[in-house]
Coordinates of C-alpha atoms in Angstrom, one line a residue:
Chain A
X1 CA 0.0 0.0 0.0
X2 CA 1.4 3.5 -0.6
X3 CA 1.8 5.6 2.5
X4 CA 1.5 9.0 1.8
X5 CA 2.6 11.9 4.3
X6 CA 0.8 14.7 5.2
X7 CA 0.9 17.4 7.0
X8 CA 5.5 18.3 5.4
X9 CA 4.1 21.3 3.3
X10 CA 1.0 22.4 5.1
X11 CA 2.9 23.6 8.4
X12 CA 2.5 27.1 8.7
X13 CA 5.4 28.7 11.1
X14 CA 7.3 27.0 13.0
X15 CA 6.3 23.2 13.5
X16 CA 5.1 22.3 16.7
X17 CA 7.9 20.3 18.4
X18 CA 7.6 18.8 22.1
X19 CA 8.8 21.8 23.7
X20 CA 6.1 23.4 25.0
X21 CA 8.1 26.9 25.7
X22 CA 7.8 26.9 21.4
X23 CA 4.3 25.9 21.3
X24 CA 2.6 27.8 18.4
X25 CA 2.1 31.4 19.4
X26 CA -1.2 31.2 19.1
X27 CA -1.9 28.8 20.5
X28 CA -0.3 29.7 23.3
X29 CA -2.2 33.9 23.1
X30 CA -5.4 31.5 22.8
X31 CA -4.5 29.8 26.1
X32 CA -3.7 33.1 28.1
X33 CA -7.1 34.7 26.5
X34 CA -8.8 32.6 28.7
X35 CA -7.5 33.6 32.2
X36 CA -7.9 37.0 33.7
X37 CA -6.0 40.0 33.2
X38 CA -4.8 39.9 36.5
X39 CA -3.7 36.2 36.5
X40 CA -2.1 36.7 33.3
X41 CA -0.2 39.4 34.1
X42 CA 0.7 37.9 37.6
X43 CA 1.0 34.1 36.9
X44 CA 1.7 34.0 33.0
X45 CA 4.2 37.1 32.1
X46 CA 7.5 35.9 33.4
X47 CA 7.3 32.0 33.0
X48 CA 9.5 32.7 29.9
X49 CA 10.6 35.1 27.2
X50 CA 8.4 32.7 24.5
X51 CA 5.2 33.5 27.0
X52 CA 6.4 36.6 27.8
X53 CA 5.7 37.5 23.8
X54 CA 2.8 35.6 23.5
X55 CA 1.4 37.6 26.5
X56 CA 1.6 41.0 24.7
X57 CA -0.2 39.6 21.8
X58 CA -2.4 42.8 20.4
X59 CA -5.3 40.6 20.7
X60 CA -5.1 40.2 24.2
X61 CA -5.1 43.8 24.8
X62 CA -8.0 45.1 23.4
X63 CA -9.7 45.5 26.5
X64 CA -8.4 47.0 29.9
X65 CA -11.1 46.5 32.4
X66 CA -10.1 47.1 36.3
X67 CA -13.5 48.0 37.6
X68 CA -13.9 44.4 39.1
X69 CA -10.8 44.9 41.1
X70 CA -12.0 48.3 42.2
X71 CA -15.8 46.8 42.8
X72 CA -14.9 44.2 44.8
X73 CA -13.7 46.5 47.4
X74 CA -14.2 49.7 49.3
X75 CA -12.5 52.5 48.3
X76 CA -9.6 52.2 49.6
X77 CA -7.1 55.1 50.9
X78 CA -3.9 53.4 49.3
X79 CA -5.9 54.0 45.7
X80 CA -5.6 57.7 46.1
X81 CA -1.8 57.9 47.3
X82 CA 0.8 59.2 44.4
X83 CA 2.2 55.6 44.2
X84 CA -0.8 53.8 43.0
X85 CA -1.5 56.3 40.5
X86 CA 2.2 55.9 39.1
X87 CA 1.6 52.0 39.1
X88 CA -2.0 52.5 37.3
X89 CA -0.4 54.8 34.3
X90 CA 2.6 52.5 34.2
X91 CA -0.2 50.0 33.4
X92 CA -2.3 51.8 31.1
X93 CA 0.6 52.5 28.8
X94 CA 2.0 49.3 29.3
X95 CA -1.5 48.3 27.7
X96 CA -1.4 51.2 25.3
X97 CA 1.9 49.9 23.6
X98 CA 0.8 45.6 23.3
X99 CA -2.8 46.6 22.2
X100 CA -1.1 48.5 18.6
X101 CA -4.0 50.2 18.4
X102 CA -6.8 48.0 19.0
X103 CA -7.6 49.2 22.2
X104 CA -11.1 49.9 22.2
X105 CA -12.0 50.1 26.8
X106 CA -10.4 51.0 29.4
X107 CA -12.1 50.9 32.8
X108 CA -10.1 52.5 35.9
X109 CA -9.4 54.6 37.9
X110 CA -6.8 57.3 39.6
X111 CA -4.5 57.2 36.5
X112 CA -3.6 61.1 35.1
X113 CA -2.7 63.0 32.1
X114 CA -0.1 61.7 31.2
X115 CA -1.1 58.2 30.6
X116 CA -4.2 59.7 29.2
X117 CA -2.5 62.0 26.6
X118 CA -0.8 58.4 25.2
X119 CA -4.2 56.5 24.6
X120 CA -5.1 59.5 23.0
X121 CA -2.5 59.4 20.7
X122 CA -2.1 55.8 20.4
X123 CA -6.1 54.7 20.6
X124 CA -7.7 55.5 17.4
X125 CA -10.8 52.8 17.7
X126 CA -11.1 53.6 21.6
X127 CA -15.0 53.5 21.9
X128 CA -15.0 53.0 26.1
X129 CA -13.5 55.2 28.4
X130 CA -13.9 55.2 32.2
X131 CA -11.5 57.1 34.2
X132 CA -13.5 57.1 37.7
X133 CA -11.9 58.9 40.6
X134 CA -8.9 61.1 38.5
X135 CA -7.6 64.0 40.4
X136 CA -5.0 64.4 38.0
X137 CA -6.7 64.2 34.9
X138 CA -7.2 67.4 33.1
X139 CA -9.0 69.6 30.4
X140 CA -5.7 69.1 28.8
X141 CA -5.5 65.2 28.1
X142 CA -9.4 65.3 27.8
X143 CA -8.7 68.2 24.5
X144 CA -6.4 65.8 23.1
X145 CA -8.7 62.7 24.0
X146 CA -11.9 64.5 22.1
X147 CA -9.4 65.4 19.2
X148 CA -8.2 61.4 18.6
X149 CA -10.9 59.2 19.8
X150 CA -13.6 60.3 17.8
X151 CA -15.4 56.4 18.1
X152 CA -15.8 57.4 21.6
X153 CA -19.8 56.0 22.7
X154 CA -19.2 55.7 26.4
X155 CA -17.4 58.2 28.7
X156 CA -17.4 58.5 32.6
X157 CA -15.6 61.2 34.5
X158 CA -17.6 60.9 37.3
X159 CA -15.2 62.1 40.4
X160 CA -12.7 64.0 38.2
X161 CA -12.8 67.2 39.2
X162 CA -10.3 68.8 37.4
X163 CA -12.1 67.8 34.0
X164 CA -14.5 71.4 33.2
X165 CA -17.3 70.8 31.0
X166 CA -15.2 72.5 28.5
X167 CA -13.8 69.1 27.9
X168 CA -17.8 68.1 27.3
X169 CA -18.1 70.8 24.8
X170 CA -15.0 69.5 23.2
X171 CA -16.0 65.4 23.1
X172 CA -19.8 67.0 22.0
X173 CA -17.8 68.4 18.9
X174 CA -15.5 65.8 18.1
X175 CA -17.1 62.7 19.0
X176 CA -20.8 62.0 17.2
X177 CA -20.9 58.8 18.7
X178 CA -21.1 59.4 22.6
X179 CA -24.5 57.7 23.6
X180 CA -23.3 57.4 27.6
X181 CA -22.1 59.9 29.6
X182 CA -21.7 59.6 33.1
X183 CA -20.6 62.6 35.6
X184 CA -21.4 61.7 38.8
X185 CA -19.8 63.9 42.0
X186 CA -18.8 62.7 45.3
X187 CA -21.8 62.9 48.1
X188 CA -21.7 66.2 49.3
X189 CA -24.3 66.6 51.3
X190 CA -23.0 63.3 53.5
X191 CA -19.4 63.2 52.7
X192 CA -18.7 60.9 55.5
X193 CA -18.2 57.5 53.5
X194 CA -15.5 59.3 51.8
X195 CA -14.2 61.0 54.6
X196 CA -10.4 59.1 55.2
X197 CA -10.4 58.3 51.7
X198 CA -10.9 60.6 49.7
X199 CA -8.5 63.3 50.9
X200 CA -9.8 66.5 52.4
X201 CA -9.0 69.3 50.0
X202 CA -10.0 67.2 47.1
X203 CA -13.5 66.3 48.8
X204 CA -14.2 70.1 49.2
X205 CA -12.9 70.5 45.8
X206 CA -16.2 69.3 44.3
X207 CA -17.2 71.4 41.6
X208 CA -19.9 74.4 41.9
X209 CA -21.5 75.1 39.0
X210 CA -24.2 72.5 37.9
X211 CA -25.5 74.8 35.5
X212 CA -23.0 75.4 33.3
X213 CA -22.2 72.0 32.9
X214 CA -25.8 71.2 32.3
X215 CA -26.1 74.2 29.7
X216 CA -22.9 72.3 27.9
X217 CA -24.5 68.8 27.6
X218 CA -28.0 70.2 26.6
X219 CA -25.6 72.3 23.7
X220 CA -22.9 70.2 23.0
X221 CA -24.6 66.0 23.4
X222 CA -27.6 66.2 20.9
X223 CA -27.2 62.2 20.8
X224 CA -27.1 61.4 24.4
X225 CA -29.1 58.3 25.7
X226 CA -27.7 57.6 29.0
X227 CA -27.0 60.2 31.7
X228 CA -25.6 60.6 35.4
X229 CA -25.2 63.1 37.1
X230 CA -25.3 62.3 40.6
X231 CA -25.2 65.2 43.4
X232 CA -24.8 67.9 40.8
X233 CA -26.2 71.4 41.7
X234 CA -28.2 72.2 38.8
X235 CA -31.0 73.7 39.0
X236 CA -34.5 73.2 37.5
X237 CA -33.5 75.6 34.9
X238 CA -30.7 73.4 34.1
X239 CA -32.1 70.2 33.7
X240 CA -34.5 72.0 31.3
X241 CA -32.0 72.4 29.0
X242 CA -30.3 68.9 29.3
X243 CA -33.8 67.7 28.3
X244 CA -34.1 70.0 25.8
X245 CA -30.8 69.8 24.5
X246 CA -30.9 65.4 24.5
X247 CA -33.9 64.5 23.1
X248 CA -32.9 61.2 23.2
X249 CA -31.9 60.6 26.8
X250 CA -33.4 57.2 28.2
X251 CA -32.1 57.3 31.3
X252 CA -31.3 60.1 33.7
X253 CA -29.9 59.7 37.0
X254 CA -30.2 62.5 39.1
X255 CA -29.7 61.3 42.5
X256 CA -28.6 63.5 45.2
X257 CA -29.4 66.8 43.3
X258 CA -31.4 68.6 45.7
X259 CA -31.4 71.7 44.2
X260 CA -34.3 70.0 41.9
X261 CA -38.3 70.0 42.8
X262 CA -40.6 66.9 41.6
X263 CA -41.9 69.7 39.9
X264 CA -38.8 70.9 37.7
X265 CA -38.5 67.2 37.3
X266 CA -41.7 66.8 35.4
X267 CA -41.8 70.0 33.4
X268 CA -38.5 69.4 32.2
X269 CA -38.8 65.8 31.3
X270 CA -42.4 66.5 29.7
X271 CA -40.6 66.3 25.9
X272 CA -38.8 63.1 26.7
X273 CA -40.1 59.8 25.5
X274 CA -40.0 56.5 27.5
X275 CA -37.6 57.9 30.0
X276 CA -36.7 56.7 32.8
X277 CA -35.6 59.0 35.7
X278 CA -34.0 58.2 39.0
X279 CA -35.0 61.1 40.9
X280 CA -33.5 62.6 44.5
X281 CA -35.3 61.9 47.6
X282 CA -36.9 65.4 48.7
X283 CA -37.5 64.8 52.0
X284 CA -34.7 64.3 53.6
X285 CA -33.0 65.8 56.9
X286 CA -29.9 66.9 55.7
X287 CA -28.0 65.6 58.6
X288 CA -28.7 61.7 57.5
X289 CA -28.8 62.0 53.3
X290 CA -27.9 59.0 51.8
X291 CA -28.9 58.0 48.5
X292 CA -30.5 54.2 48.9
X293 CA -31.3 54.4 52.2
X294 CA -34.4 56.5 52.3
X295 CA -36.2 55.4 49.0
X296 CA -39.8 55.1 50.3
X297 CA -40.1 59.0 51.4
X298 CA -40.4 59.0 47.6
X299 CA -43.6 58.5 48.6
X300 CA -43.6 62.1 49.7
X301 CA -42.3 63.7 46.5
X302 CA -45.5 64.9 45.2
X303 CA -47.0 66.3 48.3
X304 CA -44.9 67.6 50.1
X305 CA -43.1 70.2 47.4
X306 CA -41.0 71.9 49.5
X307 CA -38.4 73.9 48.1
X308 CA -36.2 73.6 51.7
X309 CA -33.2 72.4 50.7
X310 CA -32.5 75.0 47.3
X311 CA -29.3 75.5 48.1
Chain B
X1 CA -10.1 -7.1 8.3
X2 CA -6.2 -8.1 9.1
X3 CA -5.2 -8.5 12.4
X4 CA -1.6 -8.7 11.9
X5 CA -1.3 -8.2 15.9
X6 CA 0.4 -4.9 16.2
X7 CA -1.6 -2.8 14.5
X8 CA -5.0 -0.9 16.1
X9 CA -8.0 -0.6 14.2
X10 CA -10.7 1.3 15.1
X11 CA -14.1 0.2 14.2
X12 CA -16.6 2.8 12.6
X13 CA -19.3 3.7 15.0
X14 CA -22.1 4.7 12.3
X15 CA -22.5 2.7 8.9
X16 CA -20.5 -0.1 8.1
X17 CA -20.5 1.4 4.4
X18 CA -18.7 4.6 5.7
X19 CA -15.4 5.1 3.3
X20 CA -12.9 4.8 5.7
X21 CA -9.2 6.2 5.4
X22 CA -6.2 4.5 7.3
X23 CA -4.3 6.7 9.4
X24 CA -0.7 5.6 10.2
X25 CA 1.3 7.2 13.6
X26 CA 4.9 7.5 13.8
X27 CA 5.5 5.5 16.8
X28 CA 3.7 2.5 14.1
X29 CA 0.1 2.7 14.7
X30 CA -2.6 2.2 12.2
X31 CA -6.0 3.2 12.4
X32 CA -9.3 2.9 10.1
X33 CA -10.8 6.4 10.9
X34 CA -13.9 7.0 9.4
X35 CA -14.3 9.4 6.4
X36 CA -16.6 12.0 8.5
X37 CA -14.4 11.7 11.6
X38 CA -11.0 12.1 9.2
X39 CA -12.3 15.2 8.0
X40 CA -13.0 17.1 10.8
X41 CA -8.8 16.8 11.0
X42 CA -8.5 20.1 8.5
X43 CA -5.2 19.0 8.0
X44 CA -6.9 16.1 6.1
X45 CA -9.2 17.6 4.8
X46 CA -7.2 20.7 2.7
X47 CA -5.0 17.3 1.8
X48 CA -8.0 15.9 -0.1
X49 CA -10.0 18.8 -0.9
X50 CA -7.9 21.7 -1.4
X51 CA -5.6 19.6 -3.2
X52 CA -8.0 17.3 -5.1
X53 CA -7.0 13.8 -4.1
X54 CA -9.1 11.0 -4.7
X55 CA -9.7 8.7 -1.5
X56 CA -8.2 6.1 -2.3
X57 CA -6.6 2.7 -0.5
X58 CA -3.5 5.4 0.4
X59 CA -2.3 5.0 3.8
X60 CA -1.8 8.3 4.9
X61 CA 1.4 8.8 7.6
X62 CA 1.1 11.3 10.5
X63 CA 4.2 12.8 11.8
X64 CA 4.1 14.4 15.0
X65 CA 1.3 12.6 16.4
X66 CA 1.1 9.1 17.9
X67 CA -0.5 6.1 18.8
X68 CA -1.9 7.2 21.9
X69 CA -2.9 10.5 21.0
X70 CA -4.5 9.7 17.6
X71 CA -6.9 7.2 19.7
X72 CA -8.0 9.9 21.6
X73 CA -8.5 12.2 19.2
X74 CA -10.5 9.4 17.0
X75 CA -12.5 8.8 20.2
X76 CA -13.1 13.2 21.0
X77 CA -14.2 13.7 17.4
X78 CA -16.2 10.6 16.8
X79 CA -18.6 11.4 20.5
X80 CA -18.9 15.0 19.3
X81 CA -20.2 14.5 15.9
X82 CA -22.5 11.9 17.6
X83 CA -23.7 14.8 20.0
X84 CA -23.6 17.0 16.4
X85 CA -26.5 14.5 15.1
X86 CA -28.7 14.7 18.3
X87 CA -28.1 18.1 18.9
X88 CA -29.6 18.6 15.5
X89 CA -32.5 16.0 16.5
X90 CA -33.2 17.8 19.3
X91 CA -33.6 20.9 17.7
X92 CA -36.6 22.7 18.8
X93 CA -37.4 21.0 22.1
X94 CA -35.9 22.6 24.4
X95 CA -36.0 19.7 27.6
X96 CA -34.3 16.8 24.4
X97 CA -31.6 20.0 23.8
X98 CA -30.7 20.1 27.3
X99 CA -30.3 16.6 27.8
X100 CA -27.5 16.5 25.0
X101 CA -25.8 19.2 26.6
X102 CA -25.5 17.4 29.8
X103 CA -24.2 14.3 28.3
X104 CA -21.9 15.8 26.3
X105 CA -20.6 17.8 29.3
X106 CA -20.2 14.7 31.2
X107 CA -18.6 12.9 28.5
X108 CA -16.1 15.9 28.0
X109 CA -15.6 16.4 31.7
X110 CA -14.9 12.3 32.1
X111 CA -12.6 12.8 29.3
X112 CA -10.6 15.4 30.6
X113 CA -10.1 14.2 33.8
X114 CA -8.4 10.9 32.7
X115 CA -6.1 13.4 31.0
X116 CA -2.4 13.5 33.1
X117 CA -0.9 16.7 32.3
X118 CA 1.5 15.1 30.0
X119 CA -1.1 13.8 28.0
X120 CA -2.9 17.1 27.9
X121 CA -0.1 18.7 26.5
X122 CA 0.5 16.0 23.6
X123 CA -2.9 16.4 23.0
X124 CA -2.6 19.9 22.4
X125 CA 0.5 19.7 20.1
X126 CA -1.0 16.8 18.0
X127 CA -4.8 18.8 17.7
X128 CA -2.7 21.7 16.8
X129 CA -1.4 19.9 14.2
X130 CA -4.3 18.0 13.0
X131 CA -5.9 21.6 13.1
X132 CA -9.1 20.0 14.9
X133 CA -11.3 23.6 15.8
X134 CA -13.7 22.7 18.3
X135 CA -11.2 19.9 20.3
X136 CA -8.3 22.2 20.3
X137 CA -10.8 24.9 22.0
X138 CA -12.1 22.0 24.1
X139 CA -8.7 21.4 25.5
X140 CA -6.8 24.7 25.7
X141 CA -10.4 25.7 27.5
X142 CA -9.2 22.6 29.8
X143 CA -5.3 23.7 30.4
X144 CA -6.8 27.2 31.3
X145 CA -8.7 25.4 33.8
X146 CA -5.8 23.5 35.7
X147 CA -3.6 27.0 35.6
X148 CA -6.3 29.4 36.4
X149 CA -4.8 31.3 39.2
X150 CA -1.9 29.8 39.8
X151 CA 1.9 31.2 40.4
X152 CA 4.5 31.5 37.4
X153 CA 6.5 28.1 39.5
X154 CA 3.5 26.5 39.0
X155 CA 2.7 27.0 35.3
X156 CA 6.6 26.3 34.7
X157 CA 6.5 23.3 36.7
X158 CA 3.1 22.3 34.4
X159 CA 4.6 23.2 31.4
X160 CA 8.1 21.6 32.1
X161 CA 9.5 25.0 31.1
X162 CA 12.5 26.4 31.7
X163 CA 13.1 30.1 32.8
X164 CA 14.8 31.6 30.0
X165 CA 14.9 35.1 31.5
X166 CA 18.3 36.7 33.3
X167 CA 17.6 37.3 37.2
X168 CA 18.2 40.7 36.1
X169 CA 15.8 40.2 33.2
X170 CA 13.5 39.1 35.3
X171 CA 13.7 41.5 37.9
X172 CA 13.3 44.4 35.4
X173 CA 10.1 43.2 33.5
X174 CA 8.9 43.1 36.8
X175 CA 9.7 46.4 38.0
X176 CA 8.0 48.1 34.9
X177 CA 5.6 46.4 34.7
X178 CA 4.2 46.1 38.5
X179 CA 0.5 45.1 39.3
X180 CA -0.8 47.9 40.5
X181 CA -2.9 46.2 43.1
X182 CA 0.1 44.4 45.0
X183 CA 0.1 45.2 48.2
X184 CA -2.8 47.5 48.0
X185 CA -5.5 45.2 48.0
X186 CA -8.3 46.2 50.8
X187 CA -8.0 44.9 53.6

C-alpha cells in the first residue's frame, strides 16, 4: 500500500515540536485569553521570554477592564496615594503599547494625564472610556482625547474634578458617537463615606456650577441616551436644557441633586419619550442623606413640594 | 479485516458502508478512521480537498502525532459528531436539547479528567497539528482550567519550562511592569 505523508508542506510557522516553551504562538495567546487580566499578568508574564511574547499579543489587549478589582472593594485610601496612581499609568501604557492600536475600553481609575494623553494618541478605535476617581486628569488630556478618539460611545468622569465641561463641549464636537455619559460627583451633602479616603481638600474641591455643565450637555450632546449626574447642583432651569438639548436621553440619573423640585422634574422631562428618571429623595434631613437608604419618602415627593433644601 | 497483531484498528461507529481512510502514527500505529471523523482533521481535509486527491486505499502517515494521541483524538471527534447528530434531532425541544448538553458535558468532563498533564499537552501539540477547531478549543479551554490562578512556579513546573529570563531580566520586567494592586489590596 502506498503511504503517503501529510501534514511536510501544510505547516504554517514554526512546526510544533515537544517543547512546550515553542508551542505555536497562538496557541499559546489563545491559552492566556482565557484567564484574567490579572492572572495573566501575575502568573503568565515571566514563565519565559516565549510566554512573555505571546502575553503581549495585540489581541489580548484590546480591552483593559479594572472596575472588578475596584468593585470588589471599598474605596480604599492606598488608591488615592501618588504611588498607586504611578503603578496605574505604568499599566495603562503598558497596555497602550501591546494593544497597537486595538484598544477599544479602558475601565479605571486614579491614572492622570499623562497616561491619558498616550491612549489618545495611540487609541484611534477607543470606543470605552472610564476614568473614575482622576484628580489628575485634566481639560488638557481630555482636548487631546476628544481630538483622537472620535469612536468614543461611552465616557465616565464621574469624580474627576479637574475635568470642566469645556472638555464636554469639546467630546460633543469631536465625538458623534457618545450615547453614555456619566458625571457623577462625590456625596456632598453626607461626605462621610469618603471622609479618610478621599483626601480632604479634594473632597471640598467638588465642583460648583451644575448649570453650566448642564447648559454644555443640553448644547454640546444632541445624541445622548444615558445620563448621570449624581449630586450635581443644577438647577431646574438646568435640567430643562439637558432635556431639551438630549432629546434622546433614556435614562437620567439624578440622584442627590437637591437643588431639583418633583416639579422641575416633570416639566423638564415632559418632551422626553419613555424615560426613565432616577429622581433625588426630597425629604430628607440633611443631617442623615444618603442615597438608597431613604427610598420610600419617595412616597412624599409629590405632596410635600418643598423647596427647603434650594441651596 | 487483518489483524496482523500490532496494528489498532478502530471500528466505525455509524454505517458499516462509511469510506474509511487509514491513518498511520509514527510511533507505528494504524488506524481505520472514518471518512466524516478524518475530515474534521482540517489538515486532512485541505489534503484531499484543497488539493483534489481522490480517497483512495492510500495510507496516509502522520508525523508528530502518535499512537496514543491519535486514539483519543479518534475517540473526541467521533462522540462529538455523535452529539452534532442529536443536537440537531433535538432541535426545537428545548427539555431533548438540554439533555444532550449534559451528556456531552459529562462525556467531556470524564474525558478530561483521565487526562495527566503530559497527556494534555500531547494532546494539544498533535490537535494543533491536526488543526481539529472545536477539540483544540475543548482542550486549551481545559489547560486554562488547571492554571487558572496559579503562580508562574506552578505553570513552569506544568509546562516543564525552563526560565529563560536573566535574574536581572527578570527582575526588570517586573519592576516596569508592576501590578498595581500588589500590596494595596483592601484589607
Amino acid at each position: 500500500m502506498d503511504t503517503e505523508d501529510v501534514g511536510a508542506e501544510t505547516d504554517s510557522g514554526t512546526r510544533p515540536g515537544p517543547d512546550w516553551a515553542e508551542l505555536t504562538h497562538e496557541c499559546l495567546a489563545n491559552i492566556l485569553s482565557r484567564l484574567t487580566l490579572e492572572h495573566r499578568w501575575r502568573g503568565t508574564m515571566l514563565v519565559c521570554k516565549s510566554w512573555f511574547q505571546a502575553f503581549k499579543d495585540p489581541c489580548l489587549h484590546s480591552s483593559f477592564d479594572l472596575e472588578p478589582h475596584f468593585d470588589s472593594a471599598a474605596d480604599s485610601a492606598r488608591w488615592w496615594a501618588p504611588d498607586f496612581e504611578r503603578k496605574m499609568d505604568s499599566m495603562l501604557q503598558s497596555i497602550v503599547v501591546w494593544s497597537d492600536g486595538s484598544l477599544s475600553e479602558i475601565r479605571t481609575r486614579h491614572c492622570s494625564d499623562p497616561s491619558l494623553l498616550f491612549v489618545a494618541e495611540r487609541c484611534p478605535n477607543l470606543e470605552v472610556l472610564s476614568i473614575k476617581s482622576c484628580p489628575n486628569v485634566t481639560d488638557r488630556s481630555m482636548a487631546n482625547i476628544a481630538f483622537h478618539c472620535t469612536k468614543l460611545r461611552e465616557l465616565d468622569i464621574s469624580y474627576c474634578y479637574e475635568i470642566s465641561h469645556a472638555s464636554l463641549v469639546r467630546i460633543g464636537s469631536n465625538c458623534p458617537n457618545l450615547k453614555v455619559l456619566k458625571r457623577n460627583l462625590m456625596n456632598w451633602l453626607d461626605p462621610s463615606q469618603h471622609v479618610g479616603v478621599v483626601p480632604d481638600e479634594y473632597l471640598n474641591a467638588c465642583p460648583q456650577d451644575g448649570d453650566s455643565e448642564a447648559a454644555a450637555i443640553g448644547k454640546s450632546l444632541p445624541y445622548l441616551e444615558h445620563l448621570e449626574i449624581q449630586f450635581s447642583k443644577l438647577s431646574g432651569r438646568g435640567l430643562a436644557w439637558i432635556c431639551e438639548g438630549c432629546p434622546n436621553l433614556k435614562y437620567l440619573d439624578l440622584s442627590g441633586c437637591m437643588n431639583l423640585t418633583g416639579r422641575d422634574i416633570a416639566s423638564a422631562s415632559l418632551g422626553l419619550k419613555d424615560v426613565e428618571i432616577k429622581k433625588p429623595n426630597f425629604y430628607i434631613p440633611r443631617s442623615v442623606f444618603h442615597t438608597e437608604r431613604y427610598d420610600h419618602w419617595r412616597l412624599y415627593d409629590e405632596r410635600f413640594q418643598t423647596d427647603v433644601f434650594q441651596i | 479485516m487483518a489483524d496482523d497483531g500490532v496494528n489498532t484498528k478502530v471500528e466505525a461507529v455509524s454505517k458499516a458502508t462509511t469510506e474509511t481512510i487509514e491513518l498511520r502514527t509514527e510511533d507505528g500505529g494504524v488506524f481505520d478512521v472514518d471518512k466524516p471523523v478524518a475530515m474534521e482533521f482540517l489538515i486532512l481535509k485541505s489534503f484531499y480537498e484543497d488539493e483534489g486527491r481522490v480517497f483512495d486505499k492510500t495510507s496516509i502517515r502522520l508525523p508528530n502525532v502518535k499512537q496514543l494521541e491519535l486514539s483519543k483524538v479518534i475517540e473526541y471527534c467521533t462522540r462529538a459528531l455523535e452529539f452534532g447528530a442529536k443536537s440537531a434531532a433535538a432541535a426545537g425541544d428545548k427539555d431533548a436539547e438540554r439533555m444532550v448538553r449534559q451528556e456531552r458535558e459529562g462525556f467531556e468532563a470524564e474525558f478530561v479528567d483521565e487526562l495527566s498533564n503530559e497527556m494534555l499537552k500531547e494532546l494539544i501539540l498533535a490537535v494543533n497539528f491536526l488543526d481539529i477547531k472545536e477539540m483544540l478549543d475543548f482542550l486549551i479551554r481545559s489547560v486554562a482550567n488547571r492554571i487558572r490562578n496559579r503562580s508562574v512556579a506552578y505553570v513552569r513546573q506544568f509546562f516543564d519550562i525552563e526560565n529563560d529570563f536573566t535574574p536581572q531580566e527578570e527582575d526588570q520586567i517586573h519592576q516596569e511592569n508592576a501590578w498595581a494592586f500588589e500590596g494595596v489590596d483592601a484589607d
